PDB file of C-alpha atoms in Angstrom:
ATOM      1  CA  UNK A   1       5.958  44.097 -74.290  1.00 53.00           C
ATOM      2  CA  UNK A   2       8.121  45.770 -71.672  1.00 52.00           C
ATOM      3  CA  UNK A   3       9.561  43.980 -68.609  1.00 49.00           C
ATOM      4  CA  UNK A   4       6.506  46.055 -66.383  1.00 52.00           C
ATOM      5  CA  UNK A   5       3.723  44.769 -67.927  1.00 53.00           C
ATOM      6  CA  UNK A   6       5.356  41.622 -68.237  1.00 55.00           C
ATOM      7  CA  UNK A   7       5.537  41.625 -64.272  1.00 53.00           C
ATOM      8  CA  UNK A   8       1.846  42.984 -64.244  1.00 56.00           C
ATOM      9  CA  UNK A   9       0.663  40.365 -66.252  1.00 53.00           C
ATOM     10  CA  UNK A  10       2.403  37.222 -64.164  1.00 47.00           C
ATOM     11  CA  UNK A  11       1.056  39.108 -60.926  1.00 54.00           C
ATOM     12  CA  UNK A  12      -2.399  39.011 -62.318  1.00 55.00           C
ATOM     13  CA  UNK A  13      -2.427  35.431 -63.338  1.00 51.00           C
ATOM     14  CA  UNK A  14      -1.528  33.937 -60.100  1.00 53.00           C
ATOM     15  CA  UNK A  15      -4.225  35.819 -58.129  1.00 53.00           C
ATOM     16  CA  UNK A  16      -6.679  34.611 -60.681  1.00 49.00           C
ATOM     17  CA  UNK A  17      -4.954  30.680 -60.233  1.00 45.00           C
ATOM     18  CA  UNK A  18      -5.179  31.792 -56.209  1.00 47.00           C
ATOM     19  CA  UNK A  19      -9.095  33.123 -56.225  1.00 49.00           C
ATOM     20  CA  UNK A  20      -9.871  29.894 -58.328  1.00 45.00           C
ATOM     21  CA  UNK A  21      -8.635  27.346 -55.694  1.00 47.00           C
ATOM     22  CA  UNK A  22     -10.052  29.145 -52.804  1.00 42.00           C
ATOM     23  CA  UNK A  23     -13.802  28.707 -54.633  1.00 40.00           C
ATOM     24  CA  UNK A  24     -12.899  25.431 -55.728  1.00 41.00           C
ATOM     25  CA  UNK A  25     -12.811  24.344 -51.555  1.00 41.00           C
ATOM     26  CA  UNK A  26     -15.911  26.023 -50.645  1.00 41.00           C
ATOM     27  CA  UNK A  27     -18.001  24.910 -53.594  1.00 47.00           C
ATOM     28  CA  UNK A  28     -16.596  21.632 -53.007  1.00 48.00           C
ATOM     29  CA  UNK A  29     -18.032  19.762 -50.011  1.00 50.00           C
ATOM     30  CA  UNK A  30     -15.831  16.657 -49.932  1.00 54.00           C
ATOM     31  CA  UNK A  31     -12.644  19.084 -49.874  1.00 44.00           C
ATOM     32  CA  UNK A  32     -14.406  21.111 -47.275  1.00 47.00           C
ATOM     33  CA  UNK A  33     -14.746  17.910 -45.065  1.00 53.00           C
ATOM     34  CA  UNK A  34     -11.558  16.627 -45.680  1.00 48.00           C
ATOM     35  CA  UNK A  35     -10.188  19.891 -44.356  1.00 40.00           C
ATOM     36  CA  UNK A  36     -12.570  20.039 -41.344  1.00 47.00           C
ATOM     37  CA  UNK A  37     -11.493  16.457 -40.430  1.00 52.00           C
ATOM     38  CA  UNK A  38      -7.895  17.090 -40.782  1.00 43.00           C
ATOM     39  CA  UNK A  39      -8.865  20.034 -38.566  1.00 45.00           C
ATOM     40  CA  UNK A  40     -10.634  18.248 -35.762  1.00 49.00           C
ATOM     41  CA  UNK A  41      -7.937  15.190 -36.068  1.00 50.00           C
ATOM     42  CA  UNK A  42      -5.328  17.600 -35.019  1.00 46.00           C
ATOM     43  CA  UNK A  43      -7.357  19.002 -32.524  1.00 48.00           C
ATOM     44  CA  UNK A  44      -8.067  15.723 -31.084  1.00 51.00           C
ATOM     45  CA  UNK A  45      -4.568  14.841 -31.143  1.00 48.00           C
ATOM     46  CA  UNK A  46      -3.582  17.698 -29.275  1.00 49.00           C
ATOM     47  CA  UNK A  47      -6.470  16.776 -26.737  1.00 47.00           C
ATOM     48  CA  UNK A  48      -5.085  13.230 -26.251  1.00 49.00           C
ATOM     49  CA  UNK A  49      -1.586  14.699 -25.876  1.00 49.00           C
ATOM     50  CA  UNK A  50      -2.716  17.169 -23.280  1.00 46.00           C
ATOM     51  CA  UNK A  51      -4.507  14.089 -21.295  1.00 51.00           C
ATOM     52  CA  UNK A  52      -1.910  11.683 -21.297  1.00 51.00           C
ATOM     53  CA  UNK A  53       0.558  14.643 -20.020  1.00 41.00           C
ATOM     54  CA  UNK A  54      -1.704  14.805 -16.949  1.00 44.00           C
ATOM     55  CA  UNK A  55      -2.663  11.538 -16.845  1.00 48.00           C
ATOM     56  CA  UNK A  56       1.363  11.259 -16.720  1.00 51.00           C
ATOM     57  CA  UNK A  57       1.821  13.754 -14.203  1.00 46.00           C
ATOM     58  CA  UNK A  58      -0.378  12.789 -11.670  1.00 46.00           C
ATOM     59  CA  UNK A  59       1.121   9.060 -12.002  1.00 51.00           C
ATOM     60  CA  UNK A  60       4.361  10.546 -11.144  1.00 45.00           C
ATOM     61  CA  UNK A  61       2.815  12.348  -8.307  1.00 42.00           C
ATOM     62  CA  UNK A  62       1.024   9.551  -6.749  1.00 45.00           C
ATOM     63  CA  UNK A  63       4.433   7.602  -7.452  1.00 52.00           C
ATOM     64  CA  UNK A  64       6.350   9.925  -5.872  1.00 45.00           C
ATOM     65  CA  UNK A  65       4.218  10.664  -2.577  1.00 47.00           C
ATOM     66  CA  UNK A  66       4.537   6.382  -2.451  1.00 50.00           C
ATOM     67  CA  UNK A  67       8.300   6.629  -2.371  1.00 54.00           C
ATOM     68  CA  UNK A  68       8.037   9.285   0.007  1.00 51.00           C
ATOM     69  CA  UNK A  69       5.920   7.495   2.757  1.00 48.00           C
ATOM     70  CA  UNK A  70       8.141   4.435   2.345  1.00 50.00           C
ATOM     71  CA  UNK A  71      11.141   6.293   2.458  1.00 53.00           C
ATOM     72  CA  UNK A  72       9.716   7.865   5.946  1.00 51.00           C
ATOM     73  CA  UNK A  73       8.417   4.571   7.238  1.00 48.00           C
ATOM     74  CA  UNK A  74      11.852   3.436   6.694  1.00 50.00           C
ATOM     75  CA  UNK A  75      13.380   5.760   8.629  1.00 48.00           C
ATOM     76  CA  UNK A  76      10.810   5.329  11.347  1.00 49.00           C
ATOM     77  CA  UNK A  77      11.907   1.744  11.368  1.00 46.00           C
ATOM     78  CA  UNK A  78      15.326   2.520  11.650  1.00 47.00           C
ATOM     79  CA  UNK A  79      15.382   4.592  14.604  1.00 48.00           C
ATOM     80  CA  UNK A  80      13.536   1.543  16.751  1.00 60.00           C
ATOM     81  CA  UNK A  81      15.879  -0.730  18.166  1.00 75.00           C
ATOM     82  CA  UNK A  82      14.098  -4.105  18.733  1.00 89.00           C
ATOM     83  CA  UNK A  83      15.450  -5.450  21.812  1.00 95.00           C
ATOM     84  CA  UNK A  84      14.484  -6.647  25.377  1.00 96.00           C
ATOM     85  CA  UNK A  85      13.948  -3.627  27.677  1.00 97.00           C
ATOM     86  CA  UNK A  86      13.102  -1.349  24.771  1.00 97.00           C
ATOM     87  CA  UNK A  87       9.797   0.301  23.978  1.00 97.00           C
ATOM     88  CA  UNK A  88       7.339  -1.490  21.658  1.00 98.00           C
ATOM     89  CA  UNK A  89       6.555   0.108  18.472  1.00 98.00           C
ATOM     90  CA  UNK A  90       2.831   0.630  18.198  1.00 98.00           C
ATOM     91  CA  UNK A  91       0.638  -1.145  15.337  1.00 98.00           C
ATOM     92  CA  UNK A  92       0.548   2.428  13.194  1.00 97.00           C
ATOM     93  CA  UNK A  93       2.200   3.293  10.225  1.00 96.00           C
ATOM     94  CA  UNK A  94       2.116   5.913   7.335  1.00 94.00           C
ATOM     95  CA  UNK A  95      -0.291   4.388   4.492  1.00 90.00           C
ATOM     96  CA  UNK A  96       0.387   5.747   0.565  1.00 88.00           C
ATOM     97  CA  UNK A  97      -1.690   8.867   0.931  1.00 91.00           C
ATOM     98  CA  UNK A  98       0.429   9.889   4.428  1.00 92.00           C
ATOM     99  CA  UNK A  99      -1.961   9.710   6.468  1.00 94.00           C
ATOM    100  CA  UNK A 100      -1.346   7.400   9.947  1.00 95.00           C
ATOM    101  CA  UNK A 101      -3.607   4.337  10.158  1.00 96.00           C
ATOM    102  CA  UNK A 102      -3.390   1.696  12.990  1.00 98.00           C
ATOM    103  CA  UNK A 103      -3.919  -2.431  12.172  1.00 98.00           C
ATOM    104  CA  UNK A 104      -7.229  -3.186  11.846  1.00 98.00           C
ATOM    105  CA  UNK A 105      -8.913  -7.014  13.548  1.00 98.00           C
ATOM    106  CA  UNK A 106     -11.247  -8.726  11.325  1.00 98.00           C
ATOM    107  CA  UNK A 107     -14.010  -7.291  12.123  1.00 97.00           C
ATOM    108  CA  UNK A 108     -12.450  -3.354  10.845  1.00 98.00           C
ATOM    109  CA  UNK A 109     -11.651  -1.865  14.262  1.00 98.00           C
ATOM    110  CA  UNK A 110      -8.322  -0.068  14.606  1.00 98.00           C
ATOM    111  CA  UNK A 111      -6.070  -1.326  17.425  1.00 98.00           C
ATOM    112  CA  UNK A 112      -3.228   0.379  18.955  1.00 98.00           C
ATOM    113  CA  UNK A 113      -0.776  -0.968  21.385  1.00 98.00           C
ATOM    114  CA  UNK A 114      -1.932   1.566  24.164  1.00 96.00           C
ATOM    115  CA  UNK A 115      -5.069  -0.501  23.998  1.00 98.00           C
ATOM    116  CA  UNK A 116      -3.571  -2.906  26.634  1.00 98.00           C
ATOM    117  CA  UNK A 117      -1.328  -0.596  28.686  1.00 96.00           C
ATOM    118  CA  UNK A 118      -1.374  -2.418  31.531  1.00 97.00           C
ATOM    119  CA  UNK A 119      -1.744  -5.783  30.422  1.00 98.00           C
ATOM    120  CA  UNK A 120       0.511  -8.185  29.548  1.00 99.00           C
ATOM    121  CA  UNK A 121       0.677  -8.931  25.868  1.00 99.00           C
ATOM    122  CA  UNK A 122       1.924 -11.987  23.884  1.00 99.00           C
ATOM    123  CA  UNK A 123       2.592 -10.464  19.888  1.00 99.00           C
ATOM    124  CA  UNK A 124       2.588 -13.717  17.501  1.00 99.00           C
ATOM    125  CA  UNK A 125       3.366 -12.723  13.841  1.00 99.00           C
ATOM    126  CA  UNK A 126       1.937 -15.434  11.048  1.00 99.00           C
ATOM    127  CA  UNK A 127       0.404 -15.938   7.919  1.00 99.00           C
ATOM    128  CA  UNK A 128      -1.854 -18.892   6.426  1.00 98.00           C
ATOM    129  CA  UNK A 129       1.292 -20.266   3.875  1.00 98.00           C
ATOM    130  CA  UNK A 130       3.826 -20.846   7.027  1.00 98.00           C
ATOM    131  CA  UNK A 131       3.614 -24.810   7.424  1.00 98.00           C
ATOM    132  CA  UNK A 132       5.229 -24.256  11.137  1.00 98.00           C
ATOM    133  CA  UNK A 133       2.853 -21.467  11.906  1.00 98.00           C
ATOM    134  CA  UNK A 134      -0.035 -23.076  11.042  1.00 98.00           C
ATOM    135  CA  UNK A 135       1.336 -26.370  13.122  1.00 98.00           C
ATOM    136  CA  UNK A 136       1.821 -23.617  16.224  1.00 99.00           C
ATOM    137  CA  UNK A 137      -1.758 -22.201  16.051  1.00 99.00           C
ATOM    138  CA  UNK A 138      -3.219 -24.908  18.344  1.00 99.00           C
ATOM    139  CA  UNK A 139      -1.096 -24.199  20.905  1.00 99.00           C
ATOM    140  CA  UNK A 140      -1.334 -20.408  20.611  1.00 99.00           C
ATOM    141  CA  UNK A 141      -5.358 -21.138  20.615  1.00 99.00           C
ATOM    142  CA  UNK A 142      -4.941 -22.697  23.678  1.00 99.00           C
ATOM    143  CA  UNK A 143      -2.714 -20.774  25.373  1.00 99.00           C
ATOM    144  CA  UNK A 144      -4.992 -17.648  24.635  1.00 99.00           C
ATOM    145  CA  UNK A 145      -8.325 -19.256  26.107  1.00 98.00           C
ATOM    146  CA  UNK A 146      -6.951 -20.488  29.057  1.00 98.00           C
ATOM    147  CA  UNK A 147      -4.456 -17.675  30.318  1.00 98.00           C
ATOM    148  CA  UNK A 148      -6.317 -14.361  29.411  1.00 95.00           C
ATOM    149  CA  UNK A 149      -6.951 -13.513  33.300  1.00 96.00           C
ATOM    150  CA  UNK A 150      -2.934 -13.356  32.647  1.00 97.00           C
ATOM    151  CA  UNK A 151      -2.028 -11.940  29.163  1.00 98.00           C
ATOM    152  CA  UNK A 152      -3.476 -11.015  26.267  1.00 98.00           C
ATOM    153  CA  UNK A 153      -2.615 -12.670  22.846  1.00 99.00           C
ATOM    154  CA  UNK A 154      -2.580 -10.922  19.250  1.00 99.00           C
ATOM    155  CA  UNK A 155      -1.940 -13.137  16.232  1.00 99.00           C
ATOM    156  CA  UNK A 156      -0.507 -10.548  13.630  1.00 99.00           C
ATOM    157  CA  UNK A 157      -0.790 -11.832   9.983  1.00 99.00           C
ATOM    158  CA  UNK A 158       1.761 -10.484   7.727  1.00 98.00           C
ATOM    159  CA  UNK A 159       1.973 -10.037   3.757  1.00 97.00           C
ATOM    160  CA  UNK A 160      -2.078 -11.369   2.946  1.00 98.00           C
ATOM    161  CA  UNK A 161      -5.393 -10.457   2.611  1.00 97.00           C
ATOM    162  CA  UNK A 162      -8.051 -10.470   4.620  1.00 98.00           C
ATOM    163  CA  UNK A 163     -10.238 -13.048   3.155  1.00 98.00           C
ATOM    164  CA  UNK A 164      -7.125 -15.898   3.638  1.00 98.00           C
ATOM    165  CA  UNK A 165      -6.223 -15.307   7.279  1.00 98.00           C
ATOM    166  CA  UNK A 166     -10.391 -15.060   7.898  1.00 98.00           C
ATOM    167  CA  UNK A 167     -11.240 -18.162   6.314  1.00 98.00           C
ATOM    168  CA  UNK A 168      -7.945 -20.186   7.809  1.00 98.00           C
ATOM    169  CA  UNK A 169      -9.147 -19.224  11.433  1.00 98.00           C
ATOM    170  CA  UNK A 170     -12.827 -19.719  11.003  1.00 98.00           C
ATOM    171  CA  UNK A 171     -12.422 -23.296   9.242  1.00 98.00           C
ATOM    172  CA  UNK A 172     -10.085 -24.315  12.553  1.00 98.00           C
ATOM    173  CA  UNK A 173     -12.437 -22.200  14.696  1.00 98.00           C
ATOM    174  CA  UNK A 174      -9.376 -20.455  16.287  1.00 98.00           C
ATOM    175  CA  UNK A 175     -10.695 -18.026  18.744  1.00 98.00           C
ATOM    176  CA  UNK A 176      -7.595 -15.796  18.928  1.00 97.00           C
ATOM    177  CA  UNK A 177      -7.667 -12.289  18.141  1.00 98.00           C
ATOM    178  CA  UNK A 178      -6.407 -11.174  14.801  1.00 99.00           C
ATOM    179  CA  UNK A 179      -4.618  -8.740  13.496  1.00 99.00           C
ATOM    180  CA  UNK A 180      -3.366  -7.594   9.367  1.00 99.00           C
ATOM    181  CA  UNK A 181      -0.534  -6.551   8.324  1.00 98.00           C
ATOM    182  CA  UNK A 182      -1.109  -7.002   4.627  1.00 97.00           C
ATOM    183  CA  UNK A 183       1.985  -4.401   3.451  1.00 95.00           C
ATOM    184  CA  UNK A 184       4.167  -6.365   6.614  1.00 97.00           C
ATOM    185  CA  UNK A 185       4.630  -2.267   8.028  1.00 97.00           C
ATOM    186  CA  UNK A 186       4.373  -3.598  11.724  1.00 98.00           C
ATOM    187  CA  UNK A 187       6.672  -6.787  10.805  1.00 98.00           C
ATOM    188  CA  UNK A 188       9.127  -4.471   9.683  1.00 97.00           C
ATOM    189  CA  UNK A 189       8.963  -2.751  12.737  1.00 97.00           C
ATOM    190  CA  UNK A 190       9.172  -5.460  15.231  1.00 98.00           C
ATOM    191  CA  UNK A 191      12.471  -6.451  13.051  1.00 97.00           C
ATOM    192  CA  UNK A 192      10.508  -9.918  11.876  1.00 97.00           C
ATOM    193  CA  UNK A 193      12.719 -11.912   9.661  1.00 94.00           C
ATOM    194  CA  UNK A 194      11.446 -14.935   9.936  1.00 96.00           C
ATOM    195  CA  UNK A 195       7.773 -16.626  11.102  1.00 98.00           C
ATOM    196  CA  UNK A 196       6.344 -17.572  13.446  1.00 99.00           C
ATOM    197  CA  UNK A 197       7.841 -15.245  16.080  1.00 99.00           C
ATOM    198  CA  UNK A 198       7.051 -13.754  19.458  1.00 99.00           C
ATOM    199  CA  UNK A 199       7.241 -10.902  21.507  1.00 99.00           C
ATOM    200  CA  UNK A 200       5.627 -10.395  25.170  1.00 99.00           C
ATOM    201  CA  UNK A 201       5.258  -6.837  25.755  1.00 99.00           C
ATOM    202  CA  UNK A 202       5.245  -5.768  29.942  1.00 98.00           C
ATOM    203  CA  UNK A 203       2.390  -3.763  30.943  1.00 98.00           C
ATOM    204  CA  UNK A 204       4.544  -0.772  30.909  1.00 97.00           C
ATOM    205  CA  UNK A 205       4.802  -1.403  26.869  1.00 98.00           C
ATOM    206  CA  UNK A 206       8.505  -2.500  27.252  1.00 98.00           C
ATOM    207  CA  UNK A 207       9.540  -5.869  25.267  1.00 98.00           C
ATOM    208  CA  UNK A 208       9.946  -8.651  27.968  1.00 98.00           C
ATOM    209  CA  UNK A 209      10.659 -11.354  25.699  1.00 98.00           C
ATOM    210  CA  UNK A 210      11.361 -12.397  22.509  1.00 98.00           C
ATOM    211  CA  UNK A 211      11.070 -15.660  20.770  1.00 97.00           C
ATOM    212  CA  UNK A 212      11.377 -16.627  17.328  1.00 97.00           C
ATOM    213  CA  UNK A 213      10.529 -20.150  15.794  1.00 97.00           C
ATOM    214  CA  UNK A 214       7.905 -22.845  16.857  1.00 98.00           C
ATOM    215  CA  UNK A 215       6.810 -22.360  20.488  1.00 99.00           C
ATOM    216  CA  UNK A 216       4.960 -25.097  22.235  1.00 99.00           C
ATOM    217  CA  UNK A 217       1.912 -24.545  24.784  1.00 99.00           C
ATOM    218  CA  UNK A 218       4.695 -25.202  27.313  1.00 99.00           C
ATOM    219  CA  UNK A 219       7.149 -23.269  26.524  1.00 99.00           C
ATOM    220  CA  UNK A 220       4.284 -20.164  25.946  1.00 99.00           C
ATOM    221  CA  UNK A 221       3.623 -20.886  29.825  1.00 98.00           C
ATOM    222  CA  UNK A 222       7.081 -20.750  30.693  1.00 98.00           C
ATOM    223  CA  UNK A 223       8.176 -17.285  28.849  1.00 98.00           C
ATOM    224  CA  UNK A 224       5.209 -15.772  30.877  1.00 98.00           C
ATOM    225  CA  UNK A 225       5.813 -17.272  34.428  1.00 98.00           C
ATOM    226  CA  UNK A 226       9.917 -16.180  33.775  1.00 97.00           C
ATOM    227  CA  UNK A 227       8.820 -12.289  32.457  1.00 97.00           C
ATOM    228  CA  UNK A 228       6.759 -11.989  35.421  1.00 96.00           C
ATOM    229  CA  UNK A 229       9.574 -13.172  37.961  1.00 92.00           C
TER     230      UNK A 229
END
């Protein structure tokens, strides 16, 4: 036998080895299925892959616009200067999707600080956890009920929900308008670093006073009659 046929012969053989598999699979329904479900695992795989690659994206997205809108609140707050004889920042800020939202009271309304051009305003900042805060409100109650043909009073809570600061002035049936501040945007603001602290705001929307610490019913009383001298 000559090397050709030889060659011939080898060729021949594997094609018959090669034909034989392939109608061993399709005759074979197990193999068949164990080939389909490789099949579909992969696919499935891929699937997952292609989810969490979107699901990843759009986390670093949302992630990123975050960091943006702080970043820009930040430099909002930075270009305030928080001192007597300055302009009052207003109760809006940027929220995570951008968009410009104003403090809401308890009951959901909006309020903006041109809502009282005009007026006088006393600003208290606070939150249910302050011991000296909550040992204040009494006197801020009071000072509110029986001065508002003189100033107005807002009692900002910073850093909580609304449920806490709800329930804290209903149970002492406070009558005081409230405001939240649950990300402490506005605190920032105002330059708050510690609580409770106060600000009276002239009806021209410049800061007339401001006072932080404990202030008595008194001494309330007192920072009004002086800022309207």
């Amino acid at each position: 036998m000559n090397k050709n046929k030889m060659i011939i012969i080898v060729s021949l053989l594997i094609l018959i080895l090669i034909t034989a598999g392939a109608l061993l699979v399709v005759e074979n329904p197990e193999i068949m299925n164990k080939i389909k479900n490789i099949s579909k695992g992969e696919n499935n795989k891929q699937s997952k892959n292609s989810d969490n690659i979107k699901k990843d994206s759009k986390e670093k997205v949302s992630e990123k616009n975050n960091e943006e809108n702080k970043e820009e609140n930040n430099k909002e707050d930075k270009s305030i200067t928080i001192d007597i004889g300055k302009e009052a920042p207003d109760f809006k800020y940027k929220n995570s999707n951008g968009e410009e939202v104003f403090l809401k009271d308890l009951n959901g309304k909006e309020v903006s600080l041109k809502d009282y051009k005009g007026k006088y305003l006393f600003v208290n900042f606070w939150a249910t956890w302050c011991e000296p805060c909550r040992e204040e409100m009494p006197d801020l109650n009071k000072f509110y009920l029986e001065n508002r043909n003189e100033i107005e009073v807002l009692a900002i809570n910073i850093g909580e929900e609304k449920t806490l600061a709800e329930e804290f002035i209903q149970e002492n049936e406070y009558r005081i308008p409230v405001l939240l501040d649950e990300e402490s945007e506005i605190a920032s603001k105002y330059g708050v670093a510690l609580i409770p602290m106060s600000f009276i705001i002239g009806p021209d929307g410049k800061i007339k006073a401001i006072n932080p610490g404990v202030m008595t019913y008194d001494q309330m009383k007192e920072s009004l009659r002086i800022v309207k001298q």
